[in-house]
Amino acid sequence: MKYLTILLLVATSISGFAWDKKEKTESKFTTKIWSGKSKKARFFTPEASISMADGTQRRISDVQVGDQVVTYKNDQYIVTMVKEIAIYENPSSLLTTAYLRPAENGNTMVPALLLETSPHHKVLTANGKKRMKKVSKSDILYHYEIETGKRTTWKIGAVKTNAKRLTKAYDLKAEDGTFLVDHLMVSNN
């Protein structure tokens, strides 16, 4: 009887393990937690604002796997699903910050935008995708206003590398590969 009980416990453990493993490999949606060792991690501050499909803005730290976010392709907004959330604890890379002003009409009364991200994250510029560590004062980024449907151009006024260290940072991957952070398009691919 003792051996039968042990055999049943082992069989239950093995079948449970196989079931868990199968479930994890079948799912295309995940949340990953990373320590600070990744030198080329792509991330944002926990407060970074993500454009959601329902028209609201949500902090990236509150976005969940399966949520629908907005991106912009071929002159129209499209909805894409969040397939992965990455949480970085004590990331080793320091933030790169960029201050932006409207490039059109010289409108200086509009407050500057601040984009804070890791140096390895890509943003969409007028000359294509660039890593934040490669952007300069001559670069133009696109700002997408979901409420009005307008796309405006914003010029980088200043870039600061090694701006600050975070204790926790976030990134997400969308099925489309792009999403809007503070109304600016960023890319994971």
Coordinates of N, CA, C and O in Angstrom, one line a residue:
M1 N 0.8 -1.2 0.0 CA 0.0 0.0 0.0 C 0.9 1.3 0.0 O 0.5 2.2 -0.7
K2 N 2.0 1.2 0.8 CA 2.9 2.4 0.8 C 3.4 2.7 -0.6 O 3.5 3.8 -0.9
Y3 N 3.8 1.7 -1.3 CA 4.4 1.9 -2.6 C 3.3 2.4 -3.6 O 3.6 3.2 -4.5
L4 N 2.1 1.9 -3.5 CA 1.0 2.3 -4.3 C 0.7 3.8 -4.1 O 0.5 4.6 -5.1
T5 N 0.8 4.3 -2.9 CA 0.5 5.7 -2.6 C 1.6 6.6 -3.2 O 1.4 7.6 -3.8
I6 N 2.9 6.1 -3.0 CA 4.0 6.9 -3.6 C 3.9 6.9 -5.1 O 4.1 8.0 -5.7
L7 N 3.6 5.8 -5.7 CA 3.4 5.7 -7.2 C 2.3 6.7 -7.6 O 2.5 7.4 -8.6
L8 N 1.2 6.7 -6.9 CA 0.1 7.6 -7.3 C 0.5 9.1 -7.1 O 0.2 9.9 -8.0
L9 N 1.3 9.4 -6.1 CA 1.8 10.8 -5.9 C 2.7 11.2 -7.0 O 2.6 12.3 -7.5
V10 N 3.6 10.3 -7.4 CA 4.6 10.6 -8.5 C 3.8 10.7 -9.8 O 4.1 11.7 -10.5
A11 N 2.9 9.9 -10.0 CA 2.1 10.0 -11.3 C 1.3 11.2 -11.3 O 1.2 11.9 -12.4
T12 N 0.7 11.6 -10.2 CA -0.1 12.9 -10.2 C 0.9 14.1 -10.4 O 0.6 15.0 -11.1
S13 N 2.0 14.1 -9.8 CA 3.0 15.2 -9.9 C 3.5 15.3 -11.4 O 3.5 16.3 -11.9
I14 N 3.8 14.1 -12.0 CA 4.3 14.2 -13.4 C 3.2 14.6 -14.3 O 3.4 15.5 -15.1
S15 N 2.0 14.1 -14.1 CA 0.9 14.5 -15.1 C 0.6 16.0 -14.8 O 0.3 16.7 -15.8
G16 N 0.6 16.5 -13.6 CA 0.3 17.9 -13.3 C 1.4 18.8 -13.9 O 1.2 19.8 -14.5
F17 N 2.7 18.3 -13.8 CA 3.8 19.1 -14.4 C 3.6 19.2 -15.9 O 3.8 20.2 -16.5
A18 N 3.3 18.0 -16.5 CA 3.2 18.0 -18.0 C 2.0 18.9 -18.4 O 2.1 19.6 -19.4
W19 N 0.9 18.9 -17.7 CA -0.2 19.8 -18.0 C 0.2 21.2 -17.9 O -0.1 22.0 -18.8
D20 N 0.9 21.6 -16.8 CA 1.3 23.0 -16.6 C 2.2 23.4 -17.8 O 2.1 24.5 -18.3
K21 N 3.1 22.6 -18.1 CA 4.1 22.9 -19.2 C 3.4 23.1 -20.5 O 3.6 24.0 -21.2
K22 N 2.5 22.2 -20.8 CA 1.7 22.3 -22.0 C 0.9 23.6 -22.1 O 0.9 24.3 -23.1
E23 N 0.3 23.9 -21.0 CA -0.5 25.2 -20.9 C 0.4 26.4 -21.2 O 0.0 27.3 -21.9
K24 N 1.5 26.4 -20.6 CA 2.4 27.6 -20.8 C 2.9 27.7 -22.2 O 3.1 28.7 -22.7
T25 N 3.2 26.6 -22.8 CA 3.7 26.6 -24.2 C 2.7 26.9 -25.2 O 2.9 27.5 -26.3
E26 N 1.4 26.6 -24.9 CA 0.3 26.9 -25.9 C -0.1 28.4 -25.8 O -0.5 28.9 -26.8
S27 N 0.1 29.0 -24.7 CA -0.3 30.4 -24.5 C 0.7 31.3 -25.2 O 1.9 31.2 -25.1
K28 N 0.2 32.3 -26.0 CA 1.1 33.2 -26.7 C 1.2 34.5 -25.9 O 1.8 35.4 -26.3
F29 N 0.5 34.6 -24.7 CA 0.6 35.8 -23.9 C 1.3 35.5 -22.6 O 1.0 34.5 -21.9
T30 N 2.2 36.3 -22.2 CA 3.0 36.1 -21.0 C 3.4 37.4 -20.3 O 3.3 38.5 -20.9
T31 N 3.7 37.2 -19.0 CA 4.3 38.3 -18.3 C 5.7 37.8 -17.8 O 5.8 36.7 -17.2
K32 N 6.7 38.6 -18.0 CA 8.1 38.2 -17.6 C 8.6 39.2 -16.6 O 8.4 40.4 -16.8
I33 N 9.3 38.7 -15.7 CA 10.0 39.6 -14.7 C 11.5 39.3 -14.9 O 12.0 38.2 -14.8
W34 N 12.2 40.4 -15.0 CA 13.7 40.4 -15.3 C 14.4 41.1 -14.2 O 14.0 42.1 -13.6
S35 N 15.6 40.6 -13.9 CA 16.5 41.3 -13.0 C 17.2 42.4 -13.8 O 17.1 42.4 -15.0
G36 N 18.1 43.2 -13.1 CA 18.7 44.3 -13.8 C 19.9 43.9 -14.7 O 20.6 44.8 -15.1
K37 N 20.1 42.7 -15.0 CA 21.3 42.3 -15.7 C 21.3 42.5 -17.2 O 22.3 42.5 -17.8
S38 N 20.1 42.7 -17.8 CA 20.0 42.8 -19.2 C 20.4 44.2 -19.6 O 19.8 45.2 -19.3
K39 N 21.5 44.3 -20.4 CA 22.1 45.6 -20.8 C 21.4 46.2 -21.9 O 21.5 47.4 -22.1
K40 N 20.6 45.5 -22.7 CA 20.0 46.0 -23.9 C 18.4 46.0 -23.7 O 17.7 45.9 -24.7
A41 N 18.0 46.0 -22.5 CA 16.6 46.0 -22.2 C 15.9 47.2 -22.7 O 16.5 48.3 -22.8
R42 N 14.7 47.1 -23.1 CA 13.8 48.2 -23.6 C 12.7 48.4 -22.6 O 12.0 47.4 -22.3
F43 N 12.6 49.6 -22.1 CA 11.6 49.8 -21.0 C 11.2 51.3 -20.9 O 11.9 52.2 -21.4
F44 N 10.2 51.5 -20.1 CA 9.7 52.8 -19.8 C 9.5 53.0 -18.3 O 9.4 52.0 -17.6
T45 N 9.3 54.2 -17.9 CA 8.9 54.4 -16.5 C 7.6 53.8 -16.2 O 6.7 53.7 -17.1
P46 N 7.3 53.5 -14.9 CA 6.0 52.9 -14.6 C 4.8 53.9 -14.9 O 3.7 53.5 -15.1
E47 N 5.1 55.2 -15.0 CA 4.1 56.2 -15.3 C 3.8 56.5 -16.7 O 2.9 57.2 -17.1
A48 N 4.6 55.9 -17.6 CA 4.4 56.1 -19.1 C 3.0 55.8 -19.5 O 2.4 54.8 -19.1
S49 N 2.4 56.7 -20.3 CA 1.0 56.7 -20.6 C 0.8 55.9 -21.9 O 1.3 56.3 -23.0
I50 N 0.0 54.9 -21.9 CA -0.3 54.0 -23.1 C -1.7 54.3 -23.6 O -2.6 54.4 -22.8
S51 N -1.8 54.5 -24.9 CA -3.1 54.7 -25.5 C -3.9 53.4 -25.7 O -3.5 52.5 -26.4
M52 N -5.0 53.3 -25.0 CA -5.8 52.1 -25.0 C -6.9 52.2 -26.1 O -7.2 53.3 -26.6
A53 N -7.4 51.0 -26.5 CA -8.4 50.9 -27.6 C -9.7 51.6 -27.3 O -10.4 52.1 -28.2
D54 N -10.0 51.8 -26.0 CA -11.3 52.4 -25.6 C -11.1 53.9 -25.6 O -12.1 54.6 -25.2
G55 N -10.0 54.5 -26.0 CA -9.8 55.9 -26.0 C -9.2 56.5 -24.8 O -8.9 57.7 -24.7
T56 N -9.0 55.7 -23.7 CA -8.4 56.2 -22.5 C -6.9 56.0 -22.5 O -6.3 55.4 -23.4
Q57 N -6.2 56.7 -21.6 CA -4.8 56.5 -21.3 C -4.6 55.7 -20.1 O -5.3 56.0 -19.1
R58 N -3.6 54.8 -20.1 CA -3.4 54.0 -18.9 C -1.9 53.9 -18.6 O -1.1 53.8 -19.6
R59 N -1.5 54.0 -17.4 CA -0.1 53.8 -17.0 C 0.4 52.5 -17.5 O -0.4 51.5 -17.3
I60 N 1.6 52.4 -18.0 CA 2.1 51.1 -18.5 C 2.1 50.0 -17.4 O 1.9 48.9 -17.6
S61 N 2.3 50.5 -16.2 CA 2.3 49.5 -15.0 C 1.0 48.9 -14.8 O 0.9 47.9 -14.1
D62 N -0.1 49.5 -15.3 CA -1.5 49.0 -15.1 C -2.0 48.2 -16.3 O -3.1 47.7 -16.3
V63 N -1.2 48.2 -17.4 CA -1.6 47.5 -18.6 C -1.4 46.0 -18.3 O -0.4 45.6 -17.7
Q64 N -2.3 45.2 -18.8 CA -2.2 43.7 -18.6 C -2.2 43.0 -19.9 O -2.7 43.5 -21.0
V65 N -1.6 41.8 -19.9 CA -1.6 40.9 -21.1 C -3.1 40.7 -21.5 O -4.0 40.5 -20.7
G66 N -3.3 40.8 -22.8 CA -4.6 40.7 -23.4 C -5.4 42.0 -23.6 O -6.4 42.0 -24.3
D67 N -4.9 43.1 -23.0 CA -5.5 44.4 -23.2 C -5.3 44.8 -24.6 O -4.4 44.4 -25.3
Q68 N -6.2 45.7 -25.1 CA -6.1 46.2 -26.4 C -5.6 47.6 -26.4 O -6.1 48.5 -25.7
V69 N -4.6 47.9 -27.2 CA -4.0 49.2 -27.3 C -4.1 49.7 -28.7 O -4.4 48.9 -29.6
V70 N -3.7 51.0 -28.9 CA -3.8 51.6 -30.2 C -2.5 51.8 -30.8 O -1.5 52.1 -30.1
T71 N -2.4 51.6 -32.1 CA -1.2 52.0 -32.9 C -1.7 52.7 -34.2 O -2.9 52.9 -34.4
Y72 N -0.8 53.1 -35.0 CA -1.2 53.9 -36.2 C -0.4 53.3 -37.4 O 0.8 53.2 -37.4
K73 N -1.2 52.9 -38.4 CA -0.6 52.3 -39.6 C -1.3 52.8 -40.8 O -2.5 52.9 -40.8
N74 N -0.6 53.2 -41.9 CA -1.2 53.6 -43.1 C -2.3 54.7 -43.0 O -3.4 54.6 -43.4
D75 N -1.9 55.7 -42.2 CA -2.7 56.8 -41.9 C -4.1 56.5 -41.3 O -5.0 57.2 -41.4
Q76 N -4.1 55.4 -40.5 CA -5.3 55.2 -39.7 C -4.9 54.5 -38.4 O -3.9 53.8 -38.3
Y77 N -5.8 54.6 -37.4 CA -5.6 54.0 -36.1 C -6.0 52.5 -36.2 O -7.0 52.2 -36.8
I78 N -5.3 51.6 -35.6 CA -5.7 50.2 -35.5 C -5.5 49.8 -34.1 O -4.7 50.3 -33.3
V79 N -6.3 48.8 -33.8 CA -6.2 48.2 -32.4 C -5.3 46.9 -32.5 O -5.4 46.1 -33.5
T80 N -4.5 46.8 -31.5 CA -3.6 45.6 -31.4 C -3.6 45.1 -30.0 O -3.9 45.9 -29.1
M81 N -3.4 43.8 -29.8 CA -3.5 43.3 -28.4 C -2.1 43.1 -27.8 O -1.1 42.8 -28.5
V82 N -2.0 43.4 -26.5 CA -0.8 43.2 -25.7 C -0.6 41.7 -25.6 O -1.4 41.0 -25.0
K83 N 0.6 41.2 -26.0 CA 0.9 39.8 -25.9 C 1.9 39.5 -24.9 O 2.1 38.4 -24.5
E84 N 2.7 40.5 -24.4 CA 3.7 40.3 -23.4 C 3.9 41.5 -22.6 O 3.9 42.6 -23.2
I85 N 4.1 41.4 -21.3 CA 4.5 42.5 -20.4 C 5.8 42.1 -19.8 O 6.0 40.9 -19.4
A86 N 6.8 43.0 -19.9 CA 8.1 42.8 -19.2 C 8.2 43.7 -18.1 O 8.0 44.9 -18.2
I87 N 8.6 43.2 -16.9 CA 8.8 44.0 -15.8 C 10.3 43.9 -15.4 O 10.8 42.8 -15.2
Y88 N 11.0 45.0 -15.3 CA 12.4 45.0 -15.0 C 12.6 45.5 -13.6 O 12.2 46.7 -13.3
E89 N 13.2 44.8 -12.8 CA 13.5 45.2 -11.4 C 15.0 45.6 -11.4 O 15.9 44.9 -11.8
N90 N 15.2 46.9 -11.0 CA 16.5 47.5 -11.0 C 17.3 47.3 -12.3 O 18.4 46.7 -12.4
P91 N 16.7 47.8 -13.4 CA 17.4 47.7 -14.7 C 18.7 48.4 -14.7 O 18.9 49.4 -14.0
S92 N 19.7 47.8 -15.4 CA 21.0 48.3 -15.4 C 21.2 49.6 -16.2 O 22.0 50.4 -16.0
S93 N 20.4 49.7 -17.3 CA 20.5 50.9 -18.2 C 19.8 52.1 -17.5 O 18.7 51.9 -16.9
L94 N 20.4 53.2 -17.7 CA 19.8 54.5 -17.2 C 18.8 55.0 -18.3 O 19.0 54.7 -19.4
L95 N 17.9 55.8 -17.9 CA 16.9 56.4 -18.8 C 17.6 57.4 -19.8 O 18.5 58.1 -19.4
T96 N 17.0 57.4 -21.0 CA 17.3 58.5 -21.9 C 16.0 59.3 -22.0 O 14.9 58.8 -22.1
T97 N 16.2 60.6 -21.9 CA 15.0 61.5 -21.9 C 15.1 62.4 -23.2 O 16.2 62.8 -23.5
A98 N 14.0 62.6 -23.8 CA 13.9 63.6 -24.9 C 12.8 64.5 -24.6 O 11.7 64.2 -24.2
Y99 N 13.1 65.8 -24.8 CA 12.0 66.9 -24.7 C 11.7 67.3 -26.2 O 12.5 67.5 -27.0
L100 N 10.4 67.3 -26.4 CA 9.9 67.6 -27.8 C 9.0 68.8 -27.8 O 8.2 69.1 -26.8
R101 N 9.0 69.6 -28.9 CA 8.1 70.7 -29.1 C 7.5 70.6 -30.5 O 8.0 69.9 -31.4
P102 N 6.3 71.1 -30.7 CA 5.7 71.0 -32.0 C 6.6 71.6 -33.1 O 7.2 72.6 -32.9
A103 N 6.7 70.9 -34.2 CA 7.6 71.3 -35.3 C 6.8 72.2 -36.2 O 7.4 73.0 -37.0
E104 N 5.5 72.1 -36.2 CA 4.7 72.9 -37.2 C 4.3 74.3 -36.6 O 4.0 74.4 -35.4
N105 N 4.3 75.3 -37.4 CA 3.8 76.6 -37.0 C 4.5 77.3 -35.9 O 4.1 78.3 -35.4
G106 N 5.7 76.8 -35.5 CA 6.4 77.4 -34.4 C 5.6 77.7 -33.1 O 5.9 78.6 -32.4
N107 N 4.7 76.8 -32.8 CA 3.8 77.0 -31.7 C 4.6 76.8 -30.4 O 4.8 75.6 -30.0
T108 N 5.1 77.8 -29.7 CA 5.8 77.7 -28.5 C 5.0 77.7 -27.3 O 5.5 77.6 -26.2
M109 N 3.7 78.0 -27.4 CA 2.8 78.0 -26.3 C 2.4 76.6 -25.8 O 1.8 76.5 -24.7
V110 N 2.6 75.6 -26.6 CA 2.2 74.3 -26.2 C 3.3 73.7 -25.3 O 4.5 73.9 -25.6
P111 N 3.0 73.1 -24.2 CA 4.0 72.6 -23.3 C 4.8 71.5 -24.0 O 4.3 70.7 -24.8
A112 N 6.1 71.4 -23.6 CA 6.9 70.4 -24.2 C 6.5 69.0 -23.7 O 5.9 68.8 -22.6
L113 N 6.7 68.0 -24.6 CA 6.5 66.6 -24.2 C 7.8 66.0 -23.7 O 8.9 66.4 -24.2
L114 N 7.7 65.1 -22.8 CA 8.8 64.5 -22.2 C 8.7 63.0 -22.5 O 7.7 62.4 -22.1
L115 N 9.6 62.4 -23.2 CA 9.6 60.9 -23.4 C 10.8 60.4 -22.7 O 12.0 60.8 -22.9
E116 N 10.5 59.4 -21.7 CA 11.6 58.8 -21.0 C 11.5 57.3 -21.3 O 10.5 56.6 -21.1
T117 N 12.7 56.8 -21.7 CA 12.7 55.4 -22.1 C 14.2 54.9 -22.0 O 15.1 55.7 -21.8
S118 N 14.4 53.6 -22.1 CA 15.7 53.1 -22.1 C 16.4 53.5 -23.4 O 15.7 53.8 -24.4
P119 N 17.7 53.5 -23.4 CA 18.4 53.9 -24.6 C 18.2 53.0 -25.8 O 18.5 53.3 -27.0
H120 N 17.8 51.8 -25.6 CA 17.6 50.8 -26.6 C 16.2 50.7 -27.2 O 16.0 49.9 -28.2
H121 N 15.3 51.4 -26.7 CA 13.9 51.3 -27.2 C 13.9 52.1 -28.5 O 14.5 53.1 -28.7
K122 N 13.1 51.7 -29.5 CA 12.9 52.3 -30.8 C 11.7 53.2 -30.8 O 10.7 52.9 -30.2
V123 N 11.9 54.4 -31.4 CA 10.8 55.3 -31.7 C 10.7 55.6 -33.2 O 11.7 55.4 -33.9
L124 N 9.5 55.9 -33.6 CA 9.3 56.2 -35.0 C 9.6 57.7 -35.3 O 9.0 58.6 -34.7
T125 N 10.7 57.9 -36.1 CA 11.0 59.3 -36.5 C 10.6 59.5 -38.0 O 10.2 58.6 -38.7
A126 N 10.8 60.7 -38.5 CA 10.5 61.0 -39.9 C 11.4 60.2 -40.8 O 11.1 60.0 -42.0
N127 N 12.6 59.8 -40.3 CA 13.5 59.0 -41.1 C 13.5 57.5 -40.7 O 14.5 56.8 -41.0
G128 N 12.4 57.0 -40.2 CA 12.3 55.6 -39.8 C 12.5 55.4 -38.3 O 12.6 56.3 -37.5
K129 N 12.6 54.1 -38.0 CA 12.7 53.8 -36.6 C 14.2 54.0 -36.1 O 15.1 53.7 -36.8
K130 N 14.3 54.5 -34.9 CA 15.6 54.8 -34.3 C 15.6 54.4 -32.8 O 14.6 54.6 -32.2
R131 N 16.7 53.9 -32.4 CA 16.9 53.7 -30.9 C 17.0 55.0 -30.2 O 17.6 55.9 -30.8
M132 N 16.5 55.1 -29.1 CA 16.6 56.4 -28.3 C 18.0 56.9 -28.2 O 18.2 58.1 -28.2
K133 N 18.9 56.1 -28.0 CA 20.3 56.5 -27.9 C 20.9 57.1 -29.1 O 21.9 57.8 -29.1
K134 N 20.2 57.0 -30.3 CA 20.6 57.5 -31.5 C 19.8 58.7 -32.0 O 20.2 59.4 -33.0
V135 N 18.8 59.1 -31.3 CA 18.0 60.3 -31.7 C 18.8 61.6 -31.4 O 19.7 61.6 -30.5
S136 N 18.6 62.6 -32.1 CA 19.3 63.9 -31.9 C 18.3 65.1 -32.1 O 17.1 64.9 -32.4
K137 N 18.8 66.3 -31.9 CA 17.9 67.5 -32.0 C 17.3 67.7 -33.3 O 16.4 68.4 -33.5
S138 N 17.9 67.1 -34.4 CA 17.3 67.2 -35.7 C 16.2 66.3 -36.0 O 15.6 66.4 -37.1
D139 N 15.9 65.3 -35.1 CA 14.9 64.3 -35.4 C 13.5 64.8 -35.2 O 13.2 65.6 -34.2
I140 N 12.6 64.4 -36.0 CA 11.1 64.7 -35.9 C 10.4 63.4 -35.5 O 10.6 62.3 -36.1
L141 N 9.6 63.4 -34.5 CA 8.7 62.3 -34.1 C 7.3 62.7 -34.4 O 6.9 63.8 -34.5
Y142 N 6.4 61.6 -34.5 CA 5.0 61.8 -34.8 C 4.2 61.7 -33.5 O 4.3 60.7 -32.8
H143 N 3.3 62.6 -33.3 CA 2.4 62.6 -32.2 C 1.0 62.4 -32.7 O 0.5 63.0 -33.6
Y144 N 0.3 61.4 -32.1 CA -1.0 60.9 -32.6 C -2.1 61.3 -31.6 O -2.0 60.8 -30.5
E145 N -3.0 62.1 -32.0 CA -4.1 62.5 -31.2 C -5.3 61.6 -31.6 O -6.0 61.9 -32.6
I146 N -5.6 60.7 -30.7 CA -6.7 59.7 -31.0 C -8.1 60.5 -31.0 O -8.9 60.3 -31.8
E147 N -8.2 61.5 -30.1 CA -9.5 62.2 -29.9 C -9.8 63.0 -31.2 O -11.0 63.0 -31.6
T148 N -8.8 63.6 -31.8 CA -9.1 64.4 -33.0 C -8.8 63.7 -34.3 O -9.1 64.2 -35.4
G149 N -8.0 62.6 -34.2 CA -7.6 61.9 -35.4 C -6.4 62.6 -36.2 O -6.1 62.2 -37.3
K150 N -5.8 63.5 -35.5 CA -4.7 64.3 -36.1 C -3.4 63.7 -35.8 O -3.2 63.1 -34.7
R151 N -2.5 63.8 -36.8 CA -1.1 63.4 -36.6 C -0.2 64.7 -36.7 O -0.3 65.3 -37.8
T152 N 0.5 65.0 -35.7 CA 1.4 66.2 -35.8 C 2.8 65.8 -35.6 O 3.2 64.7 -35.1
T153 N 3.7 66.7 -36.1 CA 5.1 66.4 -36.0 C 5.7 67.2 -34.8 O 5.3 68.4 -34.6
W154 N 6.6 66.6 -34.1 CA 7.2 67.2 -32.9 C 8.7 67.0 -33.1 O 9.2 65.9 -33.4
K155 N 9.4 68.1 -32.8 CA 10.9 68.1 -33.0 C 11.6 67.9 -31.6 O 11.1 68.5 -30.6
I156 N 12.6 67.1 -31.6 CA 13.3 66.9 -30.4 C 14.1 68.2 -30.1 O 14.9 68.7 -30.9
G157 N 13.9 68.8 -28.9 CA 14.6 70.0 -28.5 C 15.9 69.7 -27.7 O 16.8 70.4 -27.8
A158 N 15.8 68.6 -26.9 CA 17.0 68.2 -26.1 C 16.9 66.7 -25.8 O 15.8 66.2 -25.7
V159 N 18.1 66.1 -25.7 CA 18.2 64.7 -25.4 C 19.2 64.6 -24.2 O 20.2 65.2 -24.3
K160 N 18.8 63.9 -23.2 CA 19.7 63.7 -22.1 C 19.9 62.2 -21.9 O 18.9 61.5 -21.6
T161 N 21.1 61.7 -22.0 CA 21.4 60.3 -21.8 C 21.8 60.1 -20.3 O 22.1 61.1 -19.6
N162 N 21.6 58.9 -19.8 CA 21.9 58.6 -18.4 C 21.2 59.5 -17.5 O 21.7 60.0 -16.5
A163 N 19.9 59.8 -17.8 CA 19.1 60.8 -17.0 C 18.8 60.4 -15.6 O 18.9 61.2 -14.7
K164 N 18.4 59.1 -15.4 CA 18.1 58.7 -14.1 C 17.9 57.1 -14.1 O 17.7 56.5 -15.1
R165 N 18.1 56.6 -12.9 CA 18.0 55.2 -12.7 C 16.6 54.9 -12.1 O 16.0 55.6 -11.3
L166 N 16.1 53.7 -12.5 CA 14.8 53.3 -12.0 C 14.9 52.0 -11.2 O 15.9 51.2 -11.4
T167 N 14.0 51.8 -10.2 CA 14.0 50.6 -9.4 C 13.1 49.6 -10.1 O 13.3 48.4 -9.9
K168 N 12.1 50.1 -10.9 CA 11.2 49.2 -11.6 C 10.8 49.9 -12.9 O 10.6 51.1 -12.9
A169 N 10.8 49.1 -14.0 CA 10.5 49.6 -15.3 C 9.6 48.6 -16.0 O 9.6 47.4 -15.7
Y170 N 8.9 49.0 -17.1 CA 8.0 48.2 -17.8 C 8.1 48.3 -19.3 O 8.5 49.4 -19.8
D171 N 7.8 47.3 -20.0 CA 7.7 47.3 -21.4 C 6.5 46.4 -21.8 O 6.1 45.5 -21.0
L172 N 6.0 46.5 -23.0 CA 5.0 45.6 -23.5 C 5.3 45.3 -24.9 O 6.0 46.1 -25.6
K173 N 4.8 44.2 -25.4 CA 4.9 43.8 -26.8 C 3.5 43.6 -27.2 O 2.7 42.9 -26.6
A174 N 3.2 44.3 -28.4 CA 1.9 44.2 -29.0 C 2.0 43.3 -30.2 O 3.0 43.1 -30.8
E175 N 0.9 42.6 -30.5 CA 0.9 41.8 -31.7 C 1.3 42.5 -33.0 O 2.0 41.9 -33.8
D176 N 1.0 43.7 -33.1 CA 1.4 44.5 -34.3 C 2.9 44.9 -34.2 O 3.5 45.2 -35.2
G177 N 3.5 44.9 -33.0 CA 4.9 45.3 -32.9 C 5.1 46.8 -32.5 O 6.2 47.2 -32.2
T178 N 4.0 47.6 -32.6 CA 4.1 49.0 -32.3 C 3.0 49.4 -31.3 O 1.9 48.7 -31.3
F179 N 3.1 50.5 -30.6 CA 2.1 51.0 -29.7 C 2.4 52.4 -29.4 O 3.5 52.9 -29.8
L180 N 1.4 53.2 -28.8 CA 1.6 54.6 -28.6 C 1.9 54.8 -27.1 O 1.2 54.4 -26.2
V181 N 3.0 55.5 -26.8 CA 3.4 55.9 -25.5 C 3.4 57.4 -25.5 O 4.1 58.1 -26.3
D182 N 2.6 58.0 -24.6 CA 2.5 59.5 -24.5 C 2.1 60.0 -25.9 O 2.7 61.0 -26.3
H183 N 1.3 59.3 -26.7 CA 0.9 59.6 -28.0 C 2.0 59.5 -29.1 O 1.8 60.0 -30.2
L184 N 3.1 59.0 -28.7 CA 4.2 58.8 -29.7 C 4.4 57.3 -30.0 O 4.3 56.5 -29.1
M185 N 4.7 57.0 -31.3 CA 4.8 55.6 -31.6 C 6.2 55.1 -31.3 O 7.2 55.7 -31.6
V186 N 6.1 53.9 -30.6 CA 7.3 53.2 -30.3 C 7.2 51.8 -30.9 O 6.1 51.3 -31.2
S187 N 8.3 51.1 -30.9 CA 8.4 49.8 -31.6 C 9.2 48.8 -30.8 O 10.2 49.1 -30.2
N188 N 8.7 47.5 -30.8 CA 9.5 46.5 -30.2 C 10.3 45.6 -31.3 O 10.9 44.7 -30.9
N189 N 10.1 46.0 -32.5 CA 10.8 45.1 -33.5 C 11.7 46.0 -34.4 O 11.7 47.2 -34.4

